[in-house]
């Protein structure tokens, strides 16, 4: 549902950023105001609040994640949700089959259904094994409680996202807790994919709408969602480019994977040429070595043209955040071909100075914990890398 009065108000107050806002509305992502958002710079902080909110659920819980892994985080969530189901709370649980394939038991969904969960599995792998159908995954992360509070971010349901186990040093991830009018867009985003997976076109969306929020604020939000069935263009990729286009002072990016198409590289370089401070943070310790090699290969042209690149030294950075001096996008979207064209992704665009400052504080703190890579460093990388990387670069769109 569009809100023309909010659009008009935003356009008058913020003429530059309203260009982005109008583009998002044209792509089916309405603007909302009267919102609250809490930014998490580490996954473990998000889980603390998330569990407390689950304990307060009265009507329903929607859960959608790419990776689900049995362990301490899942055990705690599972325990709360079982109790909630016994209290009469409706629980819809949607997860990606590929993301859960090696981390859950083969009868995982069956057991949950026996406990009263409604479960849908996105794009089951066994149907397509002969075709190696591993693309078009559901990479969205959404949790909604009673239509009143919602979460999204980079974190999944697995112990490494809360640093309860160590996989690649300290695992740094981001998240956001949302309240207010924006939550309805999160409800709709979840139900759209649920309807596809359950083959149920008769869902009564309105029964999941909460009563009007009492929040009064000038925090403006757009919920972004994208996927291969929605459009051949990349809506989320276009939004990242627009964040860069409308940056006048600074453009900061956190991403675990930096695999860029030519148009994105040129957009970043244009920003530097007009004097924007462009900085990118990637992991120092990778989760996948071949993708680390490909990420590093992209450093060359960026460093040569004045973009500053940092590697998060304590471990693996899984955060997917972009910000300029006006606004920020927090969500599931990596700076790579897979996120822009092959996966279902979601995020939230937030225009609010206090929230933006919280995101910027995270960037400044993370720069301080990172190694800055220079163009000289990149030119002097090992000969092995200089040979392997151009070969891997040919396969950018396939990883």
mmCIF file of C-alpha atoms in Angstrom:
data_model
loop_
_atom_site.group_PDB
_atom_site.id
_atom_site.type_symbol
_atom_site.label_atom_id
_atom_site.label_comp_id
_atom_site.label_asym_id
_atom_site.label_seq_id
_atom_site.Cartn_x
_atom_site.Cartn_y
_atom_site.Cartn_z
ATOM 1 C CA UNK A 1 0.000 0.000 0.000
ATOM 2 C CA UNK A 2 1.491 3.303 -1.088
ATOM 3 C CA UNK A 3 1.384 6.370 1.139
ATOM 4 C CA UNK A 4 1.297 9.426 -1.182
ATOM 5 C CA UNK A 5 1.091 11.891 1.721
ATOM 6 C CA UNK A 6 4.293 10.420 3.240
ATOM 7 C CA UNK A 7 5.979 10.484 -0.190
ATOM 8 C CA UNK A 8 5.071 14.155 -0.662
ATOM 9 C CA UNK A 9 6.281 15.048 2.818
ATOM 10 C CA UNK A 10 9.582 13.242 2.290
ATOM 11 C CA UNK A 11 10.105 14.858 -1.123
ATOM 12 C CA UNK A 12 9.670 18.347 0.345
ATOM 13 C CA UNK A 13 11.989 17.684 3.284
ATOM 14 C CA UNK A 14 14.686 15.684 1.497
ATOM 15 C CA UNK A 15 14.721 16.450 -2.251
ATOM 16 C CA UNK A 16 17.975 14.591 -3.019
ATOM 17 C CA UNK A 17 17.133 11.316 -1.271
ATOM 18 C CA UNK A 18 13.533 11.489 -2.495
ATOM 19 C CA UNK A 19 14.875 10.509 -5.927
ATOM 20 C CA UNK A 20 15.866 7.153 -4.463
ATOM 21 C CA UNK A 21 12.550 6.950 -2.627
ATOM 22 C CA UNK A 22 10.518 7.490 -5.792
ATOM 23 C CA UNK A 23 12.519 4.792 -7.576
ATOM 24 C CA UNK A 24 11.830 2.325 -4.750
ATOM 25 C CA UNK A 25 8.113 3.125 -4.842
ATOM 26 C CA UNK A 26 8.090 2.599 -8.619
ATOM 27 C CA UNK A 27 9.476 -0.877 -7.918
ATOM 28 C CA UNK A 28 6.749 -1.766 -5.414
ATOM 29 C CA UNK A 29 8.545 -0.782 -2.200
ATOM 30 C CA UNK A 30 6.361 1.831 -0.448
ATOM 31 C CA UNK A 31 7.748 4.451 1.923
ATOM 32 C CA UNK A 32 6.661 4.496 5.560
ATOM 33 C CA UNK A 33 7.301 6.776 8.532
ATOM 34 C CA UNK A 34 6.533 6.484 12.270
ATOM 35 C CA UNK A 35 9.202 3.844 12.707
ATOM 36 C CA UNK A 36 11.875 2.812 15.188
ATOM 37 C CA UNK A 37 15.023 0.858 14.316
ATOM 38 C CA UNK A 38 17.786 -0.564 16.473
ATOM 39 C CA UNK A 39 21.076 -1.372 14.735
ATOM 40 C CA UNK A 40 23.195 -4.345 15.850
ATOM 41 C CA UNK A 41 26.886 -4.377 14.999
ATOM 42 C CA UNK A 42 27.269 -8.022 16.150
ATOM 43 C CA UNK A 43 24.921 -10.974 15.685
ATOM 44 C CA UNK A 44 25.017 -12.045 19.340
ATOM 45 C CA UNK A 45 23.465 -8.715 20.374
ATOM 46 C CA UNK A 46 20.567 -9.233 17.963
ATOM 47 C CA UNK A 47 19.800 -12.723 19.295
ATOM 48 C CA UNK A 48 19.494 -11.422 22.852
ATOM 49 C CA UNK A 49 16.652 -9.063 21.893
ATOM 50 C CA UNK A 50 15.143 -11.487 19.396
ATOM 51 C CA UNK A 51 14.651 -14.199 22.030
ATOM 52 C CA UNK A 52 13.091 -11.680 24.431
ATOM 53 C CA UNK A 53 10.646 -10.588 21.705
ATOM 54 C CA UNK A 54 9.763 -14.208 20.883
ATOM 55 C CA UNK A 55 8.855 -14.762 24.543
ATOM 56 C CA UNK A 56 6.289 -11.957 24.186
ATOM 57 C CA UNK A 57 4.597 -13.384 21.052
ATOM 58 C CA UNK A 58 0.802 -13.595 21.400
ATOM 59 C CA UNK A 59 -0.595 -14.234 17.900
ATOM 60 C CA UNK A 60 1.967 -15.348 15.338
ATOM 61 C CA UNK A 61 5.645 -15.679 14.461
ATOM 62 C CA UNK A 62 7.037 -15.702 10.901
ATOM 63 C CA UNK A 63 10.575 -17.028 10.442
ATOM 64 C CA UNK A 64 12.571 -17.131 7.194
ATOM 65 C CA UNK A 65 16.293 -17.886 6.996
ATOM 66 C CA UNK A 66 18.820 -19.169 4.469
ATOM 67 C CA UNK A 67 20.887 -21.245 6.916
ATOM 68 C CA UNK A 68 19.431 -23.229 9.799
ATOM 69 C CA UNK A 69 21.908 -25.261 11.847
ATOM 70 C CA UNK A 70 21.159 -27.410 14.855
ATOM 71 C CA UNK A 71 23.035 -26.095 17.904
ATOM 72 C CA UNK A 72 22.632 -23.808 20.927
ATOM 73 C CA UNK A 73 20.937 -20.933 19.041
ATOM 74 C CA UNK A 74 18.445 -23.234 17.348
ATOM 75 C CA UNK A 75 17.831 -25.180 20.585
ATOM 76 C CA UNK A 76 16.865 -21.991 22.431
ATOM 77 C CA UNK A 77 14.680 -20.718 19.583
ATOM 78 C CA UNK A 78 13.066 -24.138 19.170
ATOM 79 C CA UNK A 79 12.274 -24.350 22.885
ATOM 80 C CA UNK A 80 10.587 -20.913 22.909
ATOM 81 C CA UNK A 81 8.611 -21.622 19.734
ATOM 82 C CA UNK A 82 7.341 -24.998 20.998
ATOM 83 C CA UNK A 83 6.025 -23.289 24.136
ATOM 84 C CA UNK A 84 4.423 -20.566 22.029
ATOM 85 C CA UNK A 85 2.673 -23.135 19.824
ATOM 86 C CA UNK A 86 1.271 -24.768 22.971
ATOM 87 C CA UNK A 87 -0.076 -21.313 23.944
ATOM 88 C CA UNK A 88 -1.884 -21.074 20.598
ATOM 89 C CA UNK A 89 0.629 -18.912 18.698
ATOM 90 C CA UNK A 90 0.784 -19.621 14.939
ATOM 91 C CA UNK A 91 4.360 -20.272 13.746
ATOM 92 C CA UNK A 92 5.228 -20.242 10.045
ATOM 93 C CA UNK A 93 8.810 -21.365 9.356
ATOM 94 C CA UNK A 94 10.357 -21.020 5.883
ATOM 95 C CA UNK A 95 13.955 -22.007 5.191
ATOM 96 C CA UNK A 96 16.161 -22.718 2.213
ATOM 97 C CA UNK A 97 16.878 -26.396 1.576
ATOM 98 C CA UNK A 98 20.418 -25.763 0.349
ATOM 99 C CA UNK A 99 21.227 -23.606 3.387
ATOM 100 C CA UNK A 100 20.009 -26.279 5.820
ATOM 101 C CA UNK A 101 21.162 -29.337 3.857
ATOM 102 C CA UNK A 102 24.315 -30.218 5.825
ATOM 103 C CA UNK A 103 23.376 -28.588 9.135
ATOM 104 C CA UNK A 104 20.081 -30.292 10.040
ATOM 105 C CA UNK A 105 18.773 -33.869 10.196
ATOM 106 C CA UNK A 106 17.008 -35.313 7.152
ATOM 107 C CA UNK A 107 13.684 -35.386 9.010
ATOM 108 C CA UNK A 108 14.038 -31.822 10.347
ATOM 109 C CA UNK A 109 10.898 -30.421 8.657
ATOM 110 C CA UNK A 110 8.889 -33.554 9.433
ATOM 111 C CA UNK A 111 9.677 -33.296 13.170
ATOM 112 C CA UNK A 112 8.737 -29.621 13.277
ATOM 113 C CA UNK A 113 5.397 -30.278 11.575
ATOM 114 C CA UNK A 114 4.680 -32.998 14.155
ATOM 115 C CA UNK A 115 5.259 -30.358 16.860
ATOM 116 C CA UNK A 116 2.712 -27.974 15.340
ATOM 117 C CA UNK A 117 4.966 -25.766 13.218
ATOM 118 C CA UNK A 118 3.810 -24.790 9.744
ATOM 119 C CA UNK A 119 6.914 -25.478 7.624
ATOM 120 C CA UNK A 120 7.813 -24.768 4.007
ATOM 121 C CA UNK A 121 11.168 -25.592 2.422
ATOM 122 C CA UNK A 122 12.285 -23.304 -0.391
ATOM 123 C CA UNK A 123 13.440 -24.957 -3.631
ATOM 124 C CA UNK A 124 14.088 -28.529 -2.323
ATOM 125 C CA UNK A 125 17.455 -29.807 -3.528
ATOM 126 C CA UNK A 126 16.461 -33.448 -4.067
ATOM 127 C CA UNK A 127 14.084 -32.456 -6.877
ATOM 128 C CA UNK A 128 16.887 -30.923 -8.919
ATOM 129 C CA UNK A 129 20.021 -32.877 -8.034
ATOM 130 C CA UNK A 130 20.385 -34.154 -11.591
ATOM 131 C CA UNK A 131 20.371 -30.537 -12.853
ATOM 132 C CA UNK A 132 22.754 -29.208 -10.177
ATOM 133 C CA UNK A 133 20.042 -26.649 -9.490
ATOM 134 C CA UNK A 134 21.862 -24.770 -6.739
ATOM 135 C CA UNK A 135 21.078 -21.227 -7.880
ATOM 136 C CA UNK A 136 17.939 -19.193 -7.166
ATOM 137 C CA UNK A 137 18.210 -19.684 -3.397
ATOM 138 C CA UNK A 138 16.171 -17.934 -0.709
ATOM 139 C CA UNK A 139 18.830 -15.766 0.951
ATOM 140 C CA UNK A 140 16.251 -13.632 2.820
ATOM 141 C CA UNK A 141 16.374 -13.331 6.606
ATOM 142 C CA UNK A 142 13.104 -12.234 8.170
ATOM 143 C CA UNK A 143 11.554 -12.687 11.589
ATOM 144 C CA UNK A 144 8.213 -11.027 12.392
ATOM 145 C CA UNK A 145 6.324 -11.202 15.698
ATOM 146 C CA UNK A 146 2.613 -10.286 15.837
ATOM 147 C CA UNK A 147 3.085 -7.713 13.073
ATOM 148 C CA UNK A 148 4.591 -5.408 15.691
ATOM 149 C CA UNK A 149 8.305 -6.126 15.598
ATOM 150 C CA UNK A 150 10.536 -7.457 12.807
ATOM 151 C CA UNK A 151 14.186 -8.392 12.363
ATOM 152 C CA UNK A 152 16.447 -8.689 9.356
ATOM 153 C CA UNK A 153 20.182 -8.610 8.713
ATOM 154 C CA UNK A 154 23.050 -10.851 7.746
ATOM 155 C CA UNK A 155 22.754 -13.368 10.568
ATOM 156 C CA UNK A 156 21.296 -16.866 10.209
ATOM 157 C CA UNK A 157 20.164 -19.419 12.796
ATOM 158 C CA UNK A 158 23.537 -20.975 13.588
ATOM 159 C CA UNK A 159 25.980 -20.773 16.492
ATOM 160 C CA UNK A 160 28.807 -19.056 14.579
ATOM 161 C CA UNK A 161 26.570 -15.997 14.014
ATOM 162 C CA UNK A 162 26.514 -15.474 17.789
ATOM 163 C CA UNK A 163 30.218 -16.427 18.214
ATOM 164 C CA UNK A 164 29.287 -19.457 20.304
ATOM 165 C CA UNK A 165 31.633 -21.500 18.117
ATOM 166 C CA UNK A 166 34.677 -20.277 16.216
ATOM 167 C CA UNK A 167 34.861 -20.959 12.502
ATOM 168 C CA UNK A 168 36.892 -18.135 10.960
ATOM 169 C CA UNK A 169 38.008 -16.054 13.927
ATOM 170 C CA UNK A 170 35.452 -13.569 15.254
ATOM 171 C CA UNK A 171 32.301 -13.649 13.132
ATOM 172 C CA UNK A 172 31.029 -10.103 12.634
ATOM 173 C CA UNK A 173 27.488 -9.682 11.406
ATOM 174 C CA UNK A 174 24.817 -7.002 11.420
ATOM 175 C CA UNK A 175 21.129 -6.837 12.099
ATOM 176 C CA UNK A 176 18.242 -4.466 12.642
ATOM 177 C CA UNK A 177 15.143 -4.575 14.845
ATOM 178 C CA UNK A 178 12.180 -2.690 13.389
ATOM 179 C CA UNK A 179 8.972 -1.358 14.920
ATOM 180 C CA UNK A 180 6.257 0.844 13.456
ATOM 181 C CA UNK A 181 4.606 1.077 10.042
ATOM 182 C CA UNK A 182 7.588 -0.558 8.291
ATOM 183 C CA UNK A 183 6.771 -3.937 9.887
ATOM 184 C CA UNK A 184 3.750 -4.379 7.600
ATOM 185 C CA UNK A 185 6.074 -4.367 4.565
ATOM 186 C CA UNK A 186 8.124 -7.111 6.249
ATOM 187 C CA UNK A 187 4.931 -9.142 6.795
ATOM 188 C CA UNK A 188 4.039 -8.822 3.098
ATOM 189 C CA UNK A 189 7.592 -9.701 1.991
ATOM 190 C CA UNK A 190 7.478 -12.914 4.031
ATOM 191 C CA UNK A 191 3.966 -13.917 2.942
ATOM 192 C CA UNK A 192 4.742 -13.386 -0.767
ATOM 193 C CA UNK A 193 7.405 -16.114 -0.724
ATOM 194 C CA UNK A 194 5.416 -18.277 1.703
ATOM 195 C CA UNK A 195 2.469 -18.240 -0.726
ATOM 196 C CA UNK A 196 4.725 -19.399 -3.571
ATOM 197 C CA UNK A 197 6.269 -22.225 -1.531
ATOM 198 C CA UNK A 198 2.946 -23.387 -0.030
ATOM 199 C CA UNK A 199 1.107 -22.921 -3.355
ATOM 200 C CA UNK A 200 -1.529 -21.013 -1.381
ATOM 201 C CA UNK A 201 -2.842 -18.018 -3.281
ATOM 202 C CA UNK A 202 -5.724 -17.467 -0.851
ATOM 203 C CA UNK A 203 -3.740 -16.100 2.107
ATOM 204 C CA UNK A 204 -5.660 -13.414 3.981
ATOM 205 C CA UNK A 205 -2.863 -10.885 4.434
ATOM 206 C CA UNK A 206 -5.038 -8.517 6.460
ATOM 207 C CA UNK A 207 -5.416 -10.946 9.356
ATOM 208 C CA UNK A 208 -1.679 -10.496 10.013
ATOM 209 C CA UNK A 209 -1.829 -6.695 10.151
ATOM 210 C CA UNK A 210 -1.241 -5.276 13.626
ATOM 211 C CA UNK A 211 -3.258 -2.413 15.056
ATOM 212 C CA UNK A 212 -2.004 1.034 14.102
ATOM 213 C CA UNK A 213 1.284 1.836 15.773
ATOM 214 C CA UNK A 214 1.472 4.493 18.480
ATOM 215 C CA UNK A 215 4.993 5.412 17.329
ATOM 216 C CA UNK A 216 5.344 8.993 16.068
ATOM 217 C CA UNK A 217 8.673 9.634 14.351
ATOM 218 C CA UNK A 218 10.326 11.000 11.221
ATOM 219 C CA UNK A 219 12.223 7.772 10.528
ATOM 220 C CA UNK A 220 11.480 6.917 6.879
ATOM 221 C CA UNK A 221 11.902 3.345 5.627
ATOM 222 C CA UNK A 222 11.553 1.268 2.492
ATOM 223 C CA UNK A 223 11.643 -2.532 2.680
ATOM 224 C CA UNK A 224 13.598 -3.918 -0.284
ATOM 225 C CA UNK A 225 13.082 -7.369 -1.734
ATOM 226 C CA UNK A 226 14.336 -8.826 -4.976
ATOM 227 C CA UNK A 227 14.683 -12.141 -6.738
ATOM 228 C CA UNK A 228 14.964 -13.741 -10.176
ATOM 229 C CA UNK A 229 11.199 -14.279 -10.537
ATOM 230 C CA UNK A 230 10.409 -10.633 -9.750
ATOM 231 C CA UNK A 231 12.419 -8.903 -12.484
ATOM 232 C CA UNK A 232 15.282 -9.620 -14.872
ATOM 233 C CA UNK A 233 16.907 -6.367 -13.694
ATOM 234 C CA UNK A 234 18.501 -6.213 -10.269
ATOM 235 C CA UNK A 235 16.412 -3.863 -8.153
ATOM 236 C CA UNK A 236 18.710 -4.210 -5.120
ATOM 237 C CA UNK A 237 21.759 -3.738 -7.371
ATOM 238 C CA UNK A 238 20.197 -0.558 -8.737
ATOM 239 C CA UNK A 239 19.583 0.676 -5.205
ATOM 240 C CA UNK A 240 23.244 0.132 -4.296
ATOM 241 C CA UNK A 241 24.239 2.122 -7.381
ATOM 242 C CA UNK A 242 21.843 4.913 -6.421
ATOM 243 C CA UNK A 243 23.269 5.039 -2.898
ATOM 244 C CA UNK A 244 26.640 5.669 -4.585
ATOM 245 C CA UNK A 245 25.234 8.153 -7.143
ATOM 246 C CA UNK A 246 23.619 10.335 -4.468
ATOM 247 C CA UNK A 247 26.588 10.263 -2.088
ATOM 248 C CA UNK A 248 28.201 13.694 -1.865
ATOM 249 C CA UNK A 249 30.675 13.195 0.973
ATOM 250 C CA UNK A 250 31.081 9.535 1.914
ATOM 251 C CA UNK A 251 30.128 6.067 0.756
ATOM 252 C CA UNK A 252 30.969 3.154 3.074
ATOM 253 C CA UNK A 253 30.423 -0.533 2.279
ATOM 254 C CA UNK A 254 30.728 -3.706 4.382
ATOM 255 C CA UNK A 255 30.510 -6.939 2.429
ATOM 256 C CA UNK A 256 31.912 -10.463 2.781
ATOM 257 C CA UNK A 257 32.200 -10.819 -1.001
ATOM 258 C CA UNK A 258 33.291 -8.143 -3.464
ATOM 259 C CA UNK A 259 32.652 -9.521 -6.926
ATOM 260 C CA UNK A 260 31.634 -6.576 -9.066
ATOM 261 C CA UNK A 261 30.299 -6.142 -12.577
ATOM 262 C CA UNK A 262 31.729 -3.352 -14.735
ATOM 263 C CA UNK A 263 28.779 -0.998 -14.183
ATOM 264 C CA UNK A 264 29.167 -1.165 -10.390
ATOM 265 C CA UNK A 265 32.921 -0.566 -10.608
ATOM 266 C CA UNK A 266 32.361 2.474 -12.834
ATOM 267 C CA UNK A 267 29.721 3.847 -10.455
ATOM 268 C CA UNK A 268 32.176 3.601 -7.541
ATOM 269 C CA UNK A 269 34.969 5.239 -9.565
ATOM 270 C CA UNK A 270 32.681 8.094 -10.635
ATOM 271 C CA UNK A 271 31.971 8.784 -6.949
ATOM 272 C CA UNK A 272 35.690 9.047 -6.179
ATOM 273 C CA UNK A 273 36.189 11.413 -9.133
ATOM 274 C CA UNK A 274 33.622 13.828 -7.703
ATOM 275 C CA UNK A 275 35.360 13.797 -4.322
ATOM 276 C CA UNK A 276 33.397 11.194 -2.364
ATOM 277 C CA UNK A 277 35.303 9.294 0.346
ATOM 278 C CA UNK A 278 34.640 5.687 -0.743
ATOM 279 C CA UNK A 279 35.706 2.913 1.634
ATOM 280 C CA UNK A 280 35.019 -0.826 1.529
ATOM 281 C CA UNK A 281 35.490 -3.413 4.305
ATOM 282 C CA UNK A 282 35.905 -7.112 3.440
ATOM 283 C CA UNK A 283 37.062 -10.104 5.554
ATOM 284 C CA UNK A 284 40.729 -10.788 6.339
ATOM 285 C CA UNK A 285 39.893 -14.418 7.181
ATOM 286 C CA UNK A 286 37.642 -15.819 4.422
ATOM 287 C CA UNK A 287 34.977 -18.509 4.632
ATOM 288 C CA UNK A 288 35.714 -19.602 1.055
ATOM 289 C CA UNK A 289 39.278 -19.227 -0.249
ATOM 290 C CA UNK A 290 38.422 -19.085 -3.955
ATOM 291 C CA UNK A 291 35.963 -16.231 -3.334
ATOM 292 C CA UNK A 292 38.605 -14.423 -1.284
ATOM 293 C CA UNK A 293 40.931 -14.672 -4.310
ATOM 294 C CA UNK A 294 38.218 -13.224 -6.550
ATOM 295 C CA UNK A 295 37.432 -10.470 -4.053
ATOM 296 C CA UNK A 296 41.123 -9.507 -3.913
ATOM 297 C CA UNK A 297 41.338 -9.421 -7.705
ATOM 298 C CA UNK A 298 38.707 -6.666 -7.700
ATOM 299 C CA UNK A 299 40.861 -4.549 -5.361
ATOM 300 C CA UNK A 300 43.285 -3.509 -8.104
ATOM 301 C CA UNK A 301 41.209 -1.106 -10.190
ATOM 302 C CA UNK A 302 39.506 0.287 -7.071
ATOM 303 C CA UNK A 303 42.724 0.984 -5.151
ATOM 304 C CA UNK A 304 44.423 2.450 -8.224
ATOM 305 C CA UNK A 305 41.624 5.006 -8.509
ATOM 306 C CA UNK A 306 41.495 6.130 -4.893
ATOM 307 C CA UNK A 307 39.008 3.818 -3.186
ATOM 308 C CA UNK A 308 40.180 2.733 0.269
ATOM 309 C CA UNK A 309 39.897 -0.960 1.134
ATOM 310 C CA UNK A 310 40.090 -2.488 4.601
ATOM 311 C CA UNK A 311 40.184 -6.116 5.712
ATOM 312 C CA UNK A 312 38.573 -6.916 9.062
ATOM 313 C CA UNK A 313 41.512 -8.477 10.919
ATOM 314 C CA UNK A 314 39.828 -10.321 13.845
ATOM 315 C CA UNK A 315 38.024 -12.722 11.523
ATOM 316 C CA UNK A 316 35.207 -13.036 9.018
ATOM 317 C CA UNK A 317 32.916 -10.097 8.325
ATOM 318 C CA UNK A 318 29.514 -11.279 7.126
ATOM 319 C CA UNK A 319 27.813 -7.851 7.463
ATOM 320 C CA UNK A 320 26.017 -6.442 4.430
ATOM 321 C CA UNK A 321 25.671 -2.697 5.024
ATOM 322 C CA UNK A 322 26.003 0.338 2.764
ATOM 323 C CA UNK A 323 25.671 3.971 3.839
ATOM 324 C CA UNK A 324 26.253 7.488 2.610
ATOM 325 C CA UNK A 325 25.879 10.774 4.500
ATOM 326 C CA UNK A 326 22.076 10.632 4.076
ATOM 327 C CA UNK A 327 20.882 7.073 4.699
ATOM 328 C CA UNK A 328 21.773 3.385 5.045
ATOM 329 C CA UNK A 329 20.719 -0.032 3.730
ATOM 330 C CA UNK A 330 20.960 -2.967 6.145
ATOM 331 C CA UNK A 331 20.023 -6.494 5.114
ATOM 332 C CA UNK A 332 21.111 -9.657 3.318
ATOM 333 C CA UNK A 333 22.563 -8.183 0.110
ATOM 334 C CA UNK A 334 26.214 -8.904 -0.729
ATOM 335 C CA UNK A 335 28.170 -6.837 -3.265
ATOM 336 C CA UNK A 336 28.268 -9.687 -5.762
ATOM 337 C CA UNK A 337 26.539 -11.126 -8.814
ATOM 338 C CA UNK A 338 24.826 -13.869 -6.818
ATOM 339 C CA UNK A 339 23.012 -11.436 -4.520
ATOM 340 C CA UNK A 340 22.103 -9.085 -7.350
ATOM 341 C CA UNK A 341 20.803 -11.660 -9.847
ATOM 342 C CA UNK A 342 20.520 -15.232 -8.509
ATOM 343 C CA UNK A 343 19.112 -15.059 -4.974
ATOM 344 C CA UNK A 344 15.988 -13.807 -3.244
ATOM 345 C CA UNK A 345 17.267 -11.000 -1.014
ATOM 346 C CA UNK A 346 15.816 -8.453 1.347
ATOM 347 C CA UNK A 347 16.889 -5.375 3.257
ATOM 348 C CA UNK A 348 15.656 -2.102 4.675
ATOM 349 C CA UNK A 349 16.558 1.419 3.504
ATOM 350 C CA UNK A 350 16.466 3.796 6.458
ATOM 351 C CA UNK A 351 16.536 7.588 6.437
ATOM 352 C CA UNK A 352 17.099 8.739 10.005
ATOM 353 C CA UNK A 353 20.119 10.648 11.301
ATOM 354 C CA UNK A 354 20.382 8.864 14.654
ATOM 355 C CA UNK A 355 20.237 5.439 12.975
ATOM 356 C CA UNK A 356 22.716 6.511 10.296
ATOM 357 C CA UNK A 357 25.115 7.680 12.998
ATOM 358 C CA UNK A 358 24.876 4.278 14.716
ATOM 359 C CA UNK A 359 25.802 2.612 11.411
ATOM 360 C CA UNK A 360 28.661 5.068 10.857
ATOM 361 C CA UNK A 361 29.974 4.443 14.383
ATOM 362 C CA UNK A 362 30.145 0.735 13.509
ATOM 363 C CA UNK A 363 32.125 1.547 10.356
ATOM 364 C CA UNK A 364 34.579 3.776 12.241
ATOM 365 C CA UNK A 365 35.073 1.111 14.913
ATOM 366 C CA UNK A 366 35.569 -1.563 12.247
ATOM 367 C CA UNK A 367 38.080 0.540 10.267
ATOM 368 C CA UNK A 368 40.123 0.697 13.501
ATOM 369 C CA UNK A 369 40.108 -3.117 13.750
ATOM 370 C CA UNK A 370 41.056 -3.612 10.112
ATOM 371 C CA UNK A 371 44.173 -3.687 7.945
ATOM 372 C CA UNK A 372 44.122 -1.053 5.203
ATOM 373 C CA UNK A 373 45.256 -2.544 1.890
ATOM 374 C CA UNK A 374 47.256 -0.236 -0.375
ATOM 375 C CA UNK A 375 47.708 -0.381 -4.128
ATOM 376 C CA UNK A 376 51.380 -1.268 -3.513
ATOM 377 C CA UNK A 377 50.265 -4.191 -1.312
ATOM 378 C CA UNK A 378 48.000 -5.394 -4.087
ATOM 379 C CA UNK A 379 50.683 -5.102 -6.786
ATOM 380 C CA UNK A 380 53.119 -7.044 -4.586
ATOM 381 C CA UNK A 381 50.778 -9.958 -3.861
ATOM 382 C CA UNK A 382 52.242 -13.447 -4.425
ATOM 383 C CA UNK A 383 52.882 -14.608 -8.004
ATOM 384 C CA UNK A 384 50.509 -17.539 -7.416
ATOM 385 C CA UNK A 385 47.661 -15.056 -6.873
ATOM 386 C CA UNK A 386 48.569 -13.082 -9.990
ATOM 387 C CA UNK A 387 48.228 -16.278 -12.042
ATOM 388 C CA UNK A 388 45.114 -17.763 -10.394
ATOM 389 C CA UNK A 389 42.980 -14.624 -9.980
ATOM 390 C CA UNK A 390 42.510 -13.638 -13.658
ATOM 391 C CA UNK A 391 41.432 -17.230 -14.388
ATOM 392 C CA UNK A 392 38.902 -17.217 -11.529
ATOM 393 C CA UNK A 393 37.679 -13.787 -12.652
ATOM 394 C CA UNK A 394 36.244 -15.404 -15.794
ATOM 395 C CA UNK A 395 33.835 -17.315 -13.544
ATOM 396 C CA UNK A 396 32.630 -14.324 -11.470
ATOM 397 C CA UNK A 397 28.988 -14.908 -12.345
ATOM 398 C CA UNK A 398 29.101 -18.610 -11.410
ATOM 399 C CA UNK A 399 30.468 -18.594 -7.842
#
